[in-house]
mmCIF file of C-alpha atoms in Angstrom:
data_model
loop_
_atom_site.group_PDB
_atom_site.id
_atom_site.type_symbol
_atom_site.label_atom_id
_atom_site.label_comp_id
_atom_site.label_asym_id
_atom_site.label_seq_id
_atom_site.Cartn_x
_atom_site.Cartn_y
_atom_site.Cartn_z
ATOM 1 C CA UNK E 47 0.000 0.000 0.000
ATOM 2 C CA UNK E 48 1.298 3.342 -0.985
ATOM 3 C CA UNK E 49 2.123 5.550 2.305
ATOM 4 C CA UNK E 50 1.381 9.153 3.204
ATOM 5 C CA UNK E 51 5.061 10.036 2.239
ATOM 6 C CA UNK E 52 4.140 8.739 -1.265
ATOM 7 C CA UNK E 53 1.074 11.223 -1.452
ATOM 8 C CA UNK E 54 0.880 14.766 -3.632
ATOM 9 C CA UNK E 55 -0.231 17.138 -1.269
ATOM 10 C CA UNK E 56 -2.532 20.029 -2.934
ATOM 11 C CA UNK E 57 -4.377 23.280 -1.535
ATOM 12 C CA UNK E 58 -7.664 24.816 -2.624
ATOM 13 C CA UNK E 59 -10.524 23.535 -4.242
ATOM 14 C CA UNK E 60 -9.891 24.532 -7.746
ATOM 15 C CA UNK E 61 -8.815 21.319 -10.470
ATOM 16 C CA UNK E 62 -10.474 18.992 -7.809
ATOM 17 C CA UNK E 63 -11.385 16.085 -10.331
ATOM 18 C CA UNK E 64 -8.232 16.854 -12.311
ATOM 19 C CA UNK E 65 -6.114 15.565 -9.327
ATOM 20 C CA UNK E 66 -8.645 12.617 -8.328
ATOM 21 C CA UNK E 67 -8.989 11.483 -11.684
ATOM 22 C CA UNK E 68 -5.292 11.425 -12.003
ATOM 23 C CA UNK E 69 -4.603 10.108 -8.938
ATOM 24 C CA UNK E 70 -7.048 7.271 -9.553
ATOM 25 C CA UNK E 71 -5.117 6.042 -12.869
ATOM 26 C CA UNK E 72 -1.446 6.628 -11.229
ATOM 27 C CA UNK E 73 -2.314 4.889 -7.782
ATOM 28 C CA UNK E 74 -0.874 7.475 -6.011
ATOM 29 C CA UNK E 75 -2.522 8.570 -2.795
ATOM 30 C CA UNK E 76 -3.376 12.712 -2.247
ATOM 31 C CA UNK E 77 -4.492 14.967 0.156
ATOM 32 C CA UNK E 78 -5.939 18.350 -0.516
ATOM 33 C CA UNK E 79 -6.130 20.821 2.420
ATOM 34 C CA UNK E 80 -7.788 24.518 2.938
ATOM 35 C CA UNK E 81 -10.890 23.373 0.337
ATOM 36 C CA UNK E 82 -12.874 26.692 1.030
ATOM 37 C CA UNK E 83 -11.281 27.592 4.524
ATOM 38 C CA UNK E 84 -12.037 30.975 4.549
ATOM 39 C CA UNK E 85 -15.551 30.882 2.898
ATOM 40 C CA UNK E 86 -18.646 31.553 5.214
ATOM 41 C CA UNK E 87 -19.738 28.132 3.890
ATOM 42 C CA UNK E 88 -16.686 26.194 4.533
ATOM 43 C CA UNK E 89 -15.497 22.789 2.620
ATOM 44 C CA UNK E 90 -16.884 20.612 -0.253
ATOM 45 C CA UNK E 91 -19.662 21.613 -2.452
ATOM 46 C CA UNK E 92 -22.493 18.768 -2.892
ATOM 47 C CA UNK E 93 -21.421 18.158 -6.473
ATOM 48 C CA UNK E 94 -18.085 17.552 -5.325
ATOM 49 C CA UNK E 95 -19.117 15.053 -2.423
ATOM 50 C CA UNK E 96 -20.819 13.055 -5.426
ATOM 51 C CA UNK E 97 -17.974 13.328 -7.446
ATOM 52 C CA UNK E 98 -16.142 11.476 -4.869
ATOM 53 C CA UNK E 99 -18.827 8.900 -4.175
ATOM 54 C CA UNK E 100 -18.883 7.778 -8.299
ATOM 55 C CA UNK E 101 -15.273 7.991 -7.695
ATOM 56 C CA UNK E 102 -16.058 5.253 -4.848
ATOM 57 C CA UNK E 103 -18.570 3.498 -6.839
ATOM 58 C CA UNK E 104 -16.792 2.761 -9.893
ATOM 59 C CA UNK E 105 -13.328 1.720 -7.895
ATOM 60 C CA UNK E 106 -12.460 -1.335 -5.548
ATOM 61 C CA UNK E 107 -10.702 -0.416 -2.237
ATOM 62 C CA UNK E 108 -10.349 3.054 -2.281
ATOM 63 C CA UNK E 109 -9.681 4.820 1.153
ATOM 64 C CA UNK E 110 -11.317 8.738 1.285
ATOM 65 C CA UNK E 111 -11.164 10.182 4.303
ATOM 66 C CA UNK E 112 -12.398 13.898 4.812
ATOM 67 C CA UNK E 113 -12.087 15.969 8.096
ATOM 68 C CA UNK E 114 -15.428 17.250 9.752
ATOM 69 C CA UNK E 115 -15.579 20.331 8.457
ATOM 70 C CA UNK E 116 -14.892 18.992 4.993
ATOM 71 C CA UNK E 117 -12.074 21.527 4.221
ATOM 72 C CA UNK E 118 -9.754 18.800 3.779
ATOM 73 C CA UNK E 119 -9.619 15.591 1.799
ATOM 74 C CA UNK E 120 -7.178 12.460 1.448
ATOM 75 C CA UNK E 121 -7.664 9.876 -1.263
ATOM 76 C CA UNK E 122 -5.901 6.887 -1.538
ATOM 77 C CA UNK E 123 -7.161 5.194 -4.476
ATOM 78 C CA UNK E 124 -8.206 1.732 -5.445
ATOM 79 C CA UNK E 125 -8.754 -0.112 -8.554
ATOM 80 C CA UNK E 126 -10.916 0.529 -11.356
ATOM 81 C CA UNK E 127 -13.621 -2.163 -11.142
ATOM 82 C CA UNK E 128 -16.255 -1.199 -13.321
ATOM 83 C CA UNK E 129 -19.264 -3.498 -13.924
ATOM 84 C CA UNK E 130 -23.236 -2.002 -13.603
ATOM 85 C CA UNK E 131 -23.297 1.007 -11.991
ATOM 86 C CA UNK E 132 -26.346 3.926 -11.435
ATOM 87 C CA UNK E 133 -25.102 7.295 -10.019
ATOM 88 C CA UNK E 134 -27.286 10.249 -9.196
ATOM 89 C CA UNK E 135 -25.144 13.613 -9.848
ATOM 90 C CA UNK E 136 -25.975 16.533 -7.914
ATOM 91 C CA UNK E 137 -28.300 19.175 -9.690
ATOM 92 C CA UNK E 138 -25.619 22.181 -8.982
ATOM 93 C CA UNK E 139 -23.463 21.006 -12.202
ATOM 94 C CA UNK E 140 -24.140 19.372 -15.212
ATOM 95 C CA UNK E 141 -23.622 15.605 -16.294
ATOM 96 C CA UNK E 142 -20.423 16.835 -18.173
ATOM 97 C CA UNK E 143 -19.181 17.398 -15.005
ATOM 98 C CA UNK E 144 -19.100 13.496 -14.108
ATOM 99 C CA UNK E 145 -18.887 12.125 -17.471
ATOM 100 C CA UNK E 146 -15.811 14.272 -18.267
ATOM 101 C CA UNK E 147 -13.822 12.197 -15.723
ATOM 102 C CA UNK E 148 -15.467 9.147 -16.776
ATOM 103 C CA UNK E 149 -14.371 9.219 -20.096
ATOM 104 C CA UNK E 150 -10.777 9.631 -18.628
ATOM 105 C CA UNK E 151 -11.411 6.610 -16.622
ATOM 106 C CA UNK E 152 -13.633 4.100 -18.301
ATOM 107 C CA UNK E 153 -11.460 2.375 -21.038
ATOM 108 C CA UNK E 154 -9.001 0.815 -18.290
ATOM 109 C CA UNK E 155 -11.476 -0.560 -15.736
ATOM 110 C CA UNK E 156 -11.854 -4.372 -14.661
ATOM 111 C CA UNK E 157 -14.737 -5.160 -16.600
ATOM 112 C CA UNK E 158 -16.773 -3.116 -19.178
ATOM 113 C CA UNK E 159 -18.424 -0.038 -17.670
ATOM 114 C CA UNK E 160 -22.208 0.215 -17.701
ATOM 115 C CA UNK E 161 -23.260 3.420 -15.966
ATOM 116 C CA UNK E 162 -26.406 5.354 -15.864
ATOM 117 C CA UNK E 163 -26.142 9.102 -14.553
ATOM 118 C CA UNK E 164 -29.084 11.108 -13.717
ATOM 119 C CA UNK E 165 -29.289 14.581 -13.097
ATOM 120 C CA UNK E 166 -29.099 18.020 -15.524
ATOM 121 C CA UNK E 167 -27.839 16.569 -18.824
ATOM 122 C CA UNK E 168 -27.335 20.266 -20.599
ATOM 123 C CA UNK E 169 -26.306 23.960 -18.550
ATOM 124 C CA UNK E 170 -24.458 26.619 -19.035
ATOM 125 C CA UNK E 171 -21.177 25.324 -17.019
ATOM 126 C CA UNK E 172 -20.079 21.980 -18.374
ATOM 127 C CA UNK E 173 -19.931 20.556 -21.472
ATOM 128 C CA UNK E 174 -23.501 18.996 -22.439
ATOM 129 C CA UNK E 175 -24.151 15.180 -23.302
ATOM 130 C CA UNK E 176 -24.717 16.388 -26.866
ATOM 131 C CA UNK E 177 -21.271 17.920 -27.642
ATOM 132 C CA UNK E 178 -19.572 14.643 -25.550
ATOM 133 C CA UNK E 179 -20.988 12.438 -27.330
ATOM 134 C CA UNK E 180 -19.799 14.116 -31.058
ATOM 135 C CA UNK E 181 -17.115 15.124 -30.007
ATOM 136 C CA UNK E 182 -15.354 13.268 -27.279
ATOM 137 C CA UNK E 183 -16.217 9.610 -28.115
ATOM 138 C CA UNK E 184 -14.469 9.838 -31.797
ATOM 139 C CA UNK E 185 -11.656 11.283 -30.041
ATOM 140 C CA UNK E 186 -11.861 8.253 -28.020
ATOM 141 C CA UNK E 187 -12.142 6.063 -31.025
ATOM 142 C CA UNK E 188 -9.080 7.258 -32.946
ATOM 143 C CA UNK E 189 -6.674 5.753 -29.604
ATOM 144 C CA UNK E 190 -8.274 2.267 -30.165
ATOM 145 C CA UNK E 191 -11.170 2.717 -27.936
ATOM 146 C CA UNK E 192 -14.258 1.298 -30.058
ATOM 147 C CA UNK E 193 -16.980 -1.404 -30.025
ATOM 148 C CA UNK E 194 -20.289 -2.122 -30.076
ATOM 149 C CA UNK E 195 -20.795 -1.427 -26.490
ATOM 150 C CA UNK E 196 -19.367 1.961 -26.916
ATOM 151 C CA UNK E 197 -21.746 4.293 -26.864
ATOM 152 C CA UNK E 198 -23.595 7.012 -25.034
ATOM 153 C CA UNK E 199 -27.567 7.962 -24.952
ATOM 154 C CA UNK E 200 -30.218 10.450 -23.670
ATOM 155 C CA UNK E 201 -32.763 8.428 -22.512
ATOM 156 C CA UNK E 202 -34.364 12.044 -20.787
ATOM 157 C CA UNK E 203 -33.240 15.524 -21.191
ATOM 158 C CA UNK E 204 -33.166 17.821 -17.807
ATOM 159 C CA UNK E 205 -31.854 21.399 -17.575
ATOM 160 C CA UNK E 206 -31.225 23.456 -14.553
ATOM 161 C CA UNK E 207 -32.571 23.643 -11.585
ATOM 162 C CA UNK E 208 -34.762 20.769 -11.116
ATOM 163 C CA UNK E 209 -32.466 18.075 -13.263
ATOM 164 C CA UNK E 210 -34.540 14.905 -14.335
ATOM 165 C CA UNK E 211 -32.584 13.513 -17.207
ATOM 166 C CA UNK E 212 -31.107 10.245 -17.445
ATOM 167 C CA UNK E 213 -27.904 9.072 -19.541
ATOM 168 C CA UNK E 214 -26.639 5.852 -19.978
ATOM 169 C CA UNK E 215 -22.744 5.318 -20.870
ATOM 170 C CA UNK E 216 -20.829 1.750 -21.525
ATOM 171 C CA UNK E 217 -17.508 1.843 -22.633
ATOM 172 C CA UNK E 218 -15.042 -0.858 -23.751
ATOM 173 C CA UNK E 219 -12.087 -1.629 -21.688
ATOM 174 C CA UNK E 220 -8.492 -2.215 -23.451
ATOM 175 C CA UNK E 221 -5.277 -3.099 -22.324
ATOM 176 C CA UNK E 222 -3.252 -0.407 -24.442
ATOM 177 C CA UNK E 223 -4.015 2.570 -26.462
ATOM 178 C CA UNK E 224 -2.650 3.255 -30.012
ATOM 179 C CA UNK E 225 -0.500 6.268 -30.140
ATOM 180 C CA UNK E 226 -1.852 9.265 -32.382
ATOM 181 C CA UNK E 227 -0.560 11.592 -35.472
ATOM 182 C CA UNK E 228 -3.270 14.276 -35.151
ATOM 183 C CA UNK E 229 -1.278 17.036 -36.942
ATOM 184 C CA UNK E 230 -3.576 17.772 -39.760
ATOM 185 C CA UNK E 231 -7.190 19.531 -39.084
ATOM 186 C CA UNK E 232 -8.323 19.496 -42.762
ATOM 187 C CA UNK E 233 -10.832 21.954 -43.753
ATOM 188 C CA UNK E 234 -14.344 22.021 -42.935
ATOM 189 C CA UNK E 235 -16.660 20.188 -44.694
ATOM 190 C CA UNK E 236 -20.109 20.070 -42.870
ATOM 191 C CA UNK E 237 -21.943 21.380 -39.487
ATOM 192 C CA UNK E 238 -24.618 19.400 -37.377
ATOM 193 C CA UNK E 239 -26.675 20.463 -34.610
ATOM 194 C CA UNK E 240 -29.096 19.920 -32.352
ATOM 195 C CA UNK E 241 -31.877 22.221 -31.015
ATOM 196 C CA UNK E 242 -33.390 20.908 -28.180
ATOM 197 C CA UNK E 243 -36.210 21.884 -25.861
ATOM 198 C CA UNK E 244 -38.121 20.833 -22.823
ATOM 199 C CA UNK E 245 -41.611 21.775 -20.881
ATOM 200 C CA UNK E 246 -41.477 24.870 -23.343
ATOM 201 C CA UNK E 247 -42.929 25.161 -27.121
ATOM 202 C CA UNK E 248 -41.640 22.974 -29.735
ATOM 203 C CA UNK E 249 -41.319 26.304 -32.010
ATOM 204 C CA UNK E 250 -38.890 27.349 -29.768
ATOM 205 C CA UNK E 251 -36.277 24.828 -31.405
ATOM 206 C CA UNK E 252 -37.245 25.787 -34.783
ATOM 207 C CA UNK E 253 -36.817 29.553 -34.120
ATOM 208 C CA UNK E 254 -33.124 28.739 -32.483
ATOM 209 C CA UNK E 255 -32.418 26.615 -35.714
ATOM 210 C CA UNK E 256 -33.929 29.601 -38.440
ATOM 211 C CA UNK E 257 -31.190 31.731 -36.453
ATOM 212 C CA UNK E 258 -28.186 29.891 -36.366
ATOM 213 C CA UNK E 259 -28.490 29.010 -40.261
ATOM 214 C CA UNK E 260 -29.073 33.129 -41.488
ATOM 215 C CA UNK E 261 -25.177 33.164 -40.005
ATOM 216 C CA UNK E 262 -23.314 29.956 -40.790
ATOM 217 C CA UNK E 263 -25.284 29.272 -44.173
ATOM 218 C CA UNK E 264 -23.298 32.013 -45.488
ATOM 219 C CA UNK E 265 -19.974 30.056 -45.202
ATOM 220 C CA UNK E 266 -21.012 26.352 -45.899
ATOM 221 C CA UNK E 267 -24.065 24.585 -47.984
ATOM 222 C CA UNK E 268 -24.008 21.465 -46.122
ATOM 223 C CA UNK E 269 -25.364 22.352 -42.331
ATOM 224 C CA UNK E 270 -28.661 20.219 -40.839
ATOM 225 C CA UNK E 271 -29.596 20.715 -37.556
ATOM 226 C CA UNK E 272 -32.082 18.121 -35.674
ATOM 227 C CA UNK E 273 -34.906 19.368 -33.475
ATOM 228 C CA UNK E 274 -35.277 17.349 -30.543
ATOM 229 C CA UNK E 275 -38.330 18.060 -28.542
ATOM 230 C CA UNK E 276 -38.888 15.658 -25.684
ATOM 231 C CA UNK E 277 -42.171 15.376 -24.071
ATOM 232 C CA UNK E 278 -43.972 14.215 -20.598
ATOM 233 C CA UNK E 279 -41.336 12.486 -18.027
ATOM 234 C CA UNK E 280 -38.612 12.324 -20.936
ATOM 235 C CA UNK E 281 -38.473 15.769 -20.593
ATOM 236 C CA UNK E 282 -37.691 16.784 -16.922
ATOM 237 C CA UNK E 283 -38.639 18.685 -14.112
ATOM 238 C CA UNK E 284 -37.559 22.279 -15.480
ATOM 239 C CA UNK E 285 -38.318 24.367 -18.819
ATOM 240 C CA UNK E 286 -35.469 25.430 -21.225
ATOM 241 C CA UNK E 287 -33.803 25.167 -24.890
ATOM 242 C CA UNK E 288 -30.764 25.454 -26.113
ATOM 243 C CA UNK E 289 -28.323 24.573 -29.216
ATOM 244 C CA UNK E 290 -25.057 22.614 -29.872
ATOM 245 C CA UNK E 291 -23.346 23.084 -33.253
ATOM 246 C CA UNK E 292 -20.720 20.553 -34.306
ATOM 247 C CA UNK E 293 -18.475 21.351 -36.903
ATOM 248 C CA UNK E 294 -16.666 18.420 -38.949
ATOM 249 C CA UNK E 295 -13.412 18.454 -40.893
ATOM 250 C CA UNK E 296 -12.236 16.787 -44.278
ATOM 251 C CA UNK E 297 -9.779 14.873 -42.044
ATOM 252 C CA UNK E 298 -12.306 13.642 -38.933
ATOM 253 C CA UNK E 299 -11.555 15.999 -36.991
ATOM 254 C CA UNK E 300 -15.021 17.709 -34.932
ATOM 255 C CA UNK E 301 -15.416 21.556 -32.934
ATOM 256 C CA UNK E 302 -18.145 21.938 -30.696
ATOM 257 C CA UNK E 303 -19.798 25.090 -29.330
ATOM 258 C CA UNK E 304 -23.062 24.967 -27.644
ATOM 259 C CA UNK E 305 -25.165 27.785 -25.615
ATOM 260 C CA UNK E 306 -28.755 26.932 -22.991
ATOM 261 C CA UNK E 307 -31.050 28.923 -21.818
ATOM 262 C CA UNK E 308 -30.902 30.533 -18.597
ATOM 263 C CA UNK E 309 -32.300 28.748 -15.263
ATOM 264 C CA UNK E 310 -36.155 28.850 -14.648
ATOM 265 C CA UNK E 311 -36.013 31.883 -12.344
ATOM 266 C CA UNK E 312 -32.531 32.980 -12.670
ATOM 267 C CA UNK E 313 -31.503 35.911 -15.307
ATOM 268 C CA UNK E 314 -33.166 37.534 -17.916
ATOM 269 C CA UNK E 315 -34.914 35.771 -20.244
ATOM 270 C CA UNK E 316 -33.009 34.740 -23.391
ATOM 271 C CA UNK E 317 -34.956 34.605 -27.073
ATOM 272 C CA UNK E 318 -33.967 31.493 -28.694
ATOM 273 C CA UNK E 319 -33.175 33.870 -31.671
ATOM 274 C CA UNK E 320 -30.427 35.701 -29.936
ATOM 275 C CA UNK E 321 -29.048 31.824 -28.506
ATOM 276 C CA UNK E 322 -28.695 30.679 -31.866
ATOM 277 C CA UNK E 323 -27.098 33.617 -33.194
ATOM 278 C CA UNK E 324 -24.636 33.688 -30.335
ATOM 279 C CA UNK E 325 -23.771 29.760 -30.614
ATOM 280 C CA UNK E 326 -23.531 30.204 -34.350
ATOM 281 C CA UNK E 327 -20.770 32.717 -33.669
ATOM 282 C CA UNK E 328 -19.433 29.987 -30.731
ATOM 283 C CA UNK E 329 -18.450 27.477 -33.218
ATOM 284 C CA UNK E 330 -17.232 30.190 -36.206
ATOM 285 C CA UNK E 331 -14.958 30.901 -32.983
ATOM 286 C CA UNK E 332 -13.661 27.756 -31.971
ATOM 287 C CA UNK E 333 -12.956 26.785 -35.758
ATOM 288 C CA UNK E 334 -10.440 29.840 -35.814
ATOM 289 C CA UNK E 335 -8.559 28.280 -32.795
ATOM 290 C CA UNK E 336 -8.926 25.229 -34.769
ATOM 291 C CA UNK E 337 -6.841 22.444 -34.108
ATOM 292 C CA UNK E 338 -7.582 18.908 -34.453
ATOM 293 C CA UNK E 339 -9.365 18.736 -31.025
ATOM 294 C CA UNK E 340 -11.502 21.510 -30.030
ATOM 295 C CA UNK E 341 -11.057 23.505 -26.384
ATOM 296 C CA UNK E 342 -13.349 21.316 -24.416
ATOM 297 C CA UNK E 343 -11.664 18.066 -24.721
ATOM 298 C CA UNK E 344 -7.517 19.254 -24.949
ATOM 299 C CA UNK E 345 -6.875 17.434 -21.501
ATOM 300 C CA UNK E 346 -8.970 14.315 -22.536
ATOM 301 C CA UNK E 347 -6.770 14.034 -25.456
ATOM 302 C CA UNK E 348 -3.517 15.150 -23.141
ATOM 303 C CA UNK E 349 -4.484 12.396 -20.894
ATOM 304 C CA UNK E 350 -4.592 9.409 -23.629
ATOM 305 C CA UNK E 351 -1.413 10.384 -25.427
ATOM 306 C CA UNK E 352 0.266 10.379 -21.644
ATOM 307 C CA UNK E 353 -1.196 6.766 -21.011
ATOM 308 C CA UNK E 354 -0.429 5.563 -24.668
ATOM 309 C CA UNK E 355 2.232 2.960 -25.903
ATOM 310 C CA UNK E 356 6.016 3.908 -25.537
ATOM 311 C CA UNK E 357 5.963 5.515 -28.800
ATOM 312 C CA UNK E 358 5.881 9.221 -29.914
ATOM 313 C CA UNK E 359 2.108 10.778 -30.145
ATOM 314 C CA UNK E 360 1.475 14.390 -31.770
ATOM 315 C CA UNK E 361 -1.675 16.209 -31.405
ATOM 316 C CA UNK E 362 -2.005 19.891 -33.082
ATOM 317 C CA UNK E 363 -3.795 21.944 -30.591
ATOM 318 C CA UNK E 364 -5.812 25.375 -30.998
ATOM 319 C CA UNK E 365 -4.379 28.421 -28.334
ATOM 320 C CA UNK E 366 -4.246 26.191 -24.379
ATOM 321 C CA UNK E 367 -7.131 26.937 -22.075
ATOM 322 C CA UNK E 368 -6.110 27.580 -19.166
ATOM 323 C CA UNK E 369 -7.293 24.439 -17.564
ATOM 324 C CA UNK E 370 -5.546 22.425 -20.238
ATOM 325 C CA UNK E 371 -2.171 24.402 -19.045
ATOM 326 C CA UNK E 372 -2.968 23.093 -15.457
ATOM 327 C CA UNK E 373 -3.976 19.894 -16.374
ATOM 328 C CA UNK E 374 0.022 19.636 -17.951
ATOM 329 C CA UNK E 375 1.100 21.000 -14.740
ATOM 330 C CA UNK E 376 -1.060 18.169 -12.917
ATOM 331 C CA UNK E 377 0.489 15.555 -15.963
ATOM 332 C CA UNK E 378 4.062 16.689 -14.491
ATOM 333 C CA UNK E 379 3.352 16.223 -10.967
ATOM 334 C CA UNK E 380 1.601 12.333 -11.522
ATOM 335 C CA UNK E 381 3.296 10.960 -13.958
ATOM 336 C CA UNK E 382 6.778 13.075 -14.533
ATOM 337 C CA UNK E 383 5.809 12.874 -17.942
ATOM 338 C CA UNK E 384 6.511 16.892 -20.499
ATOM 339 C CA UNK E 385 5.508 17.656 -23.598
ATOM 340 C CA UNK E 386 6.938 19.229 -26.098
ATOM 341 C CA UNK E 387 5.086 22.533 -26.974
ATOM 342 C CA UNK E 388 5.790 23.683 -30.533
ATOM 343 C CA UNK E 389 3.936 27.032 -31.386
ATOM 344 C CA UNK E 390 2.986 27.087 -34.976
ATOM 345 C CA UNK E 391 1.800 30.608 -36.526
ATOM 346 C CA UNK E 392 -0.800 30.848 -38.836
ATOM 347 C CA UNK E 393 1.081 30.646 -41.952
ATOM 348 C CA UNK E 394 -0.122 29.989 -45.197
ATOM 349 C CA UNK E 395 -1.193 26.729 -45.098
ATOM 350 C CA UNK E 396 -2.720 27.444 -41.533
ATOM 351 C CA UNK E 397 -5.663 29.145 -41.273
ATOM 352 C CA UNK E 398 -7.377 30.924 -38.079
ATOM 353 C CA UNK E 399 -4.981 31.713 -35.045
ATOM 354 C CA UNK E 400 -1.760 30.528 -33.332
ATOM 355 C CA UNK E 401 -1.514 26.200 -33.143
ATOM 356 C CA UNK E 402 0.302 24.482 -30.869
ATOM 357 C CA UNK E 403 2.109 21.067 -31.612
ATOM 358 C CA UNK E 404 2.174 18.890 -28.348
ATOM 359 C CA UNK E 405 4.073 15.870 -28.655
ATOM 360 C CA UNK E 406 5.235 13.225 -25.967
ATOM 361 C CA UNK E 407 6.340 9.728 -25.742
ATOM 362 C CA UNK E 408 3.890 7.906 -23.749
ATOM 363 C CA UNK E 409 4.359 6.030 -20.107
ATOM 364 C CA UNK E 410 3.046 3.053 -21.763
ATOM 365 C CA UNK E 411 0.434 2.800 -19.410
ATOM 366 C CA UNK E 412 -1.117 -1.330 -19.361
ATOM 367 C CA UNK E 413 -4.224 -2.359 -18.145
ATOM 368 C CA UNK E 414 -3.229 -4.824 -15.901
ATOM 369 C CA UNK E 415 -6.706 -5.580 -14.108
ATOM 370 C CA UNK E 416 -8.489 -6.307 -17.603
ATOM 371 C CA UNK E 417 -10.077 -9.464 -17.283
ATOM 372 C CA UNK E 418 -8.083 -11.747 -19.739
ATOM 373 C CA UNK E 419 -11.112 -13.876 -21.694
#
């Protein structure tokens, strides 16, 4: 068992699932002290507390400990078992939230993972089910993670504050991952999106969709966006709409910018006009960083390339966020693993803003607790 001497030692609450996550596939132990210390409201947030208990439920023999006040926590991590599991996320953040780590974690767990999440599957924080599912899960496939049982699905849609939807995820495991040669974003070739909307008119989709087309149909024929109305109990237990626009590239590559309405009750009302508009101008945004994975999932694809085979992977990156540029500090610290950070200006062949090559040789990271069949 790994000691106390062997464990990372952090302060704050900021990057909280960045460290567990990581901690969770490196087996070492950490502790993270002064988690809201001087707030009126002291210690971990509910979404955080059920963070940690999915953390709980999808590993075998992990040891948490957190002090009364719940301004400091230790985790010393077990293995990734997998298998059936049903997790209710707290209503404060978004599915994303959860499902972000999951992806991180799923593909080297025991046995297949079968989860079902409920909770608010789109907000304004996270990333939404929609844009995970086109965006992250190719990413996903292109390191060797595929199969039929790979997929993702909204069984019910639920937006802020009352939650109600439902996702189910089951993911492969595999014993290695390919390394990758993303280096070439291609050029754009189509958009798809989805307009959905719950407890509120079903026009309110089409308006959001009418909008979002008078901008980007001026750049590119080939854009169809689906309407996705869900009624009764599919639809959960507060109103809203919003939009998520997925652009895709000659060479496979997909950018993702999405936009929901505001919170029954909180805000000014937002006219699904002006949403699709403003997510139409999202995605023309996040094609000028470009790169061959958009902003939302740079760590994911960090993360993979770190755990890959001991063999050089290169992945051309739009301008860092600044969570990605923690994340490598975070990569450092658990696996003493750097990358080398090319900047590439937007030359000729370039279009858009400043790239960034990231290359590493990965740990060559094995499953070892993979069931062998």
């Amino acid at each position: 068992m790994a000691t106390q001497a062997n464990s990372l030692s952090y302060a704050g609450c900021n990057f909280l699932r960045q460290r567990l996550v990581l901690s969770t596939l490196s087996g070492r132990p950490v502790k993270i002290r002064k988690i809201r210390a001087r707030d009126d409201n002291p210690g971990l947030r509910d979404f955080e507390a059920s963070f940690i208990r999915l953390l709980d439920k999808i590993t075998n023999g992990s040891r948490i400990e957190i002090n009364q006040t719940g301004t400091t926590l230790y985790y010393q991590p077990g293995l990734l078992y997998g298998g059936s599991v049903e997790h209710d996320c707290s209503v404060l953040r978004g599915i994303g939230y959860y499902l972000e780590s999951l992806l991180c974690l799923a593909p080297f767990m025991k046995h297949p993972l079968k989860i079902v999440l409920r909770g608010v599957t789109n907000d304004q924080v996270d990333p939404s089910v929609d844009v995970l599912k086109a965006t992250a899960l190719p990413l996903l496939k292109q390191f060797g993670i595929d199969g039929e049982s790979f997929e993702l699905k909204i069984v019910r849609r639920g937006m802020p504050p009352g939650g109600g939807g439902e996702v189910v995820f089951s993911c492969p495991v595999r014993k290695v991952l390919k390394p990758i040669q993303l280096t070439d974003p291609g050029k754009i070739k189509r958009v798809r999106g989805m307009a959905y909307s719950v407890r509120v008119s079903p026009q309110m989709a089409n308006r959001i969709v009418d909008s979002a087309r008078s901008i980007l149909n001026k750049f590119i024929p080939d854009i169809y966006i689906y309407t996705d109305h869900m009624k009764g109990v599919n639809s959960g237990k507060s109103p809203g709409f919003g939009l998520s626009l997925v652009a895709e590239t000659t060479s496979g590559t997909f950018l993702s910018a999405e936009l929901a309405s505001n919170p029954q009750g909180q805000g000014e009302a937002v006219l699904p006009e002006d949403l699709g508009r403003n997510c139409a101008r999202l995605l023309l945004e996040e094609i000028y960083r470009g790169g061959c994975v958009d902003s939302t999932n740079q760590s994911l694809a960090l993360l993979l390339m770190t755990l890959g085979q001991q063999d050089v992977s290169k992945v051309l990156l739009g301008p860092l966020s600044p969570y990605t540029i923690e994340f490598l500090r975070h990569l450092k610290s658990f696996f003493q693993i750097m990358f080398k950070i090319e900047t590439k200006p937007c030359g000729e062949e370039l279009k858009g803003g400043d790239k960034v090559l990231m290359t590493c040789v990965g740990i060559g990271f094995s499953n070892l607790s993979k069931t062998l069949k």
